[in-house]
Amino acid sequence: MIALLAALQNVLLASVEINSETLLAETSREKTVKLNIQQQPVCTTFAIFDDTILIADPTIEEEDLATGVVTIALNKNNHLCCLHKPGGSPLTENQLQDCINRGKLRATEVRKLITTTVNSIGR
């Protein structure tokens, strides 16, 4: 997901104009337009062990050993836009809020990393 967000921020599209005589679309490779990205959702998955221990971004092996997982998706304003909890160990309200808060910190860090990387390319 992180690579996809970074790649989309680096996309340059050919400029498209409608020819007034032929009414056909004409593209120009000399004129480009950056892709306008409105949101940058960032997902963080947490593995649950023994109904108390939460590990952020577990490996597939850790997920297999976990008693449950929860994935939190936050938009660019760090508003919750998706929560996926496919069964397994239940979470208390405090544990869920902890996951959301930790997801917010990670989402902010990921977005900074993406911005720094894309800006360093210097197109």
Coordinates of C-alpha atoms in Angstrom, one line a residue:
M1 CA 0.0 0.0 0.0
I2 CA 2.8 2.4 0.8
A3 CA 4.6 1.8 -2.5
L4 CA 1.3 2.3 -4.3
L5 CA 0.7 5.7 -2.6
A6 CA 4.2 6.8 -3.4
A7 CA 3.9 5.7 -7.0
L8 CA 0.6 7.5 -7.5
Q9 CA 2.0 10.7 -6.2
N10 CA 4.7 10.5 -8.8
V11 CA 2.4 9.9 -11.8
L12 CA 2.5 12.5 -14.6
L13 CA -0.4 12.3 -17.1
A14 CA -0.3 13.7 -20.6
S15 CA -2.3 16.9 -21.1
V16 CA -5.6 16.3 -23.0
E17 CA -7.4 18.9 -25.0
I18 CA -10.4 18.7 -27.3
N19 CA -9.7 19.9 -30.9
S20 CA -12.4 22.5 -31.6
E21 CA -12.5 21.5 -35.3
T22 CA -12.5 17.8 -35.1
L23 CA -14.0 17.5 -31.6
L24 CA -11.4 14.7 -30.9
A25 CA -9.2 14.5 -27.9
E26 CA -5.6 15.3 -28.5
T27 CA -2.8 14.5 -26.0
S28 CA 0.5 16.3 -25.6
R29 CA 3.5 14.5 -24.1
E30 CA 5.3 17.8 -23.7
K31 CA 2.6 19.1 -21.3
T32 CA 2.0 17.0 -18.3
V33 CA -0.3 17.2 -15.3
K34 CA 0.3 15.6 -11.9
L35 CA -2.3 13.2 -10.7
N36 CA -4.5 14.9 -8.2
I37 CA -4.7 12.6 -5.2
Q38 CA -7.4 13.6 -2.7
Q39 CA -6.8 11.0 0.0
Q40 CA -3.9 8.9 1.3
P41 CA -5.4 6.1 3.3
V42 CA -2.8 4.3 5.4
C43 CA -3.5 0.9 6.9
T44 CA -2.0 -0.7 10.0
T45 CA -2.6 -4.2 11.0
F46 CA -2.3 -5.4 14.6
A47 CA -1.9 -9.0 15.8
I48 CA -3.5 -10.0 19.1
F49 CA -1.7 -12.5 21.3
D50 CA -3.2 -13.9 24.5
D51 CA -6.0 -11.3 24.4
T52 CA -3.6 -8.6 25.6
I53 CA -0.5 -8.2 23.5
L54 CA -0.8 -6.2 20.3
I55 CA 1.9 -6.2 17.7
A56 CA 1.8 -3.6 14.9
D57 CA 2.4 -4.8 11.3
P58 CA 2.9 -8.4 12.0
T59 CA 4.6 -10.8 9.6
I60 CA 2.6 -13.6 8.1
E61 CA 4.1 -16.0 10.6
E62 CA 3.1 -13.8 13.5
E63 CA -0.4 -13.5 12.1
D64 CA -0.6 -17.3 11.9
L65 CA 0.3 -17.5 15.6
A66 CA -2.0 -14.7 16.7
T67 CA -5.3 -15.3 18.3
G68 CA -6.8 -12.4 16.2
V69 CA -6.0 -9.5 14.0
V70 CA -7.4 -6.0 13.4
T71 CA -6.7 -3.6 10.5
I72 CA -7.2 0.1 10.9
A73 CA -7.3 2.4 7.8
L74 CA -7.0 6.2 8.3
N75 CA -7.3 8.9 5.7
K76 CA -5.0 12.0 5.3
N77 CA -6.8 13.8 8.2
N78 CA -6.3 10.7 10.4
H79 CA -10.0 10.0 10.4
L80 CA -10.9 6.4 10.7
C81 CA -12.2 5.2 7.3
C82 CA -12.1 1.5 7.7
L83 CA -11.8 -1.1 10.5
H84 CA -11.5 -4.8 9.7
K85 CA -11.7 -7.3 12.5
P86 CA -12.2 -10.8 11.1
G87 CA -13.1 -12.8 14.2
G88 CA -10.6 -14.1 16.6
S89 CA -9.9 -12.7 20.1
P90 CA -12.2 -9.8 21.1
L91 CA -10.7 -6.4 21.8
T92 CA -11.8 -4.1 24.6
E93 CA -12.8 -0.5 23.9
N94 CA -9.4 0.6 25.3
Q95 CA -7.4 -1.8 23.2
L96 CA -9.3 -0.7 20.1
Q97 CA -8.7 3.0 20.9
D98 CA -5.0 2.1 21.5
C99 CA -4.8 0.5 18.0
I100 CA -6.4 3.6 16.4
N101 CA -4.0 6.0 18.3
R102 CA -1.0 3.9 17.3
G103 CA -2.3 3.7 13.7
K104 CA -2.6 7.6 13.6
L105 CA 1.1 7.9 14.7
R106 CA 2.2 5.4 12.1
A107 CA 0.0 7.0 9.3
T108 CA 1.6 10.4 10.0
E109 CA 5.1 8.9 9.8
V110 CA 4.3 7.0 6.6
R111 CA 2.9 10.1 4.9
K112 CA 6.0 12.1 5.8
L113 CA 8.2 9.3 4.5
I114 CA 6.3 9.2 1.2
T115 CA 6.4 13.0 0.8
T116 CA 10.1 13.1 1.5
T117 CA 10.8 10.3 -0.9
V118 CA 8.7 11.7 -3.7
N119 CA 10.1 15.2 -3.3
S120 CA 13.7 13.8 -3.4
I121 CA 13.0 12.5 -6.9
G122 CA 12.9 16.0 -8.2
R123 CA 10.9 15.8 -11.4

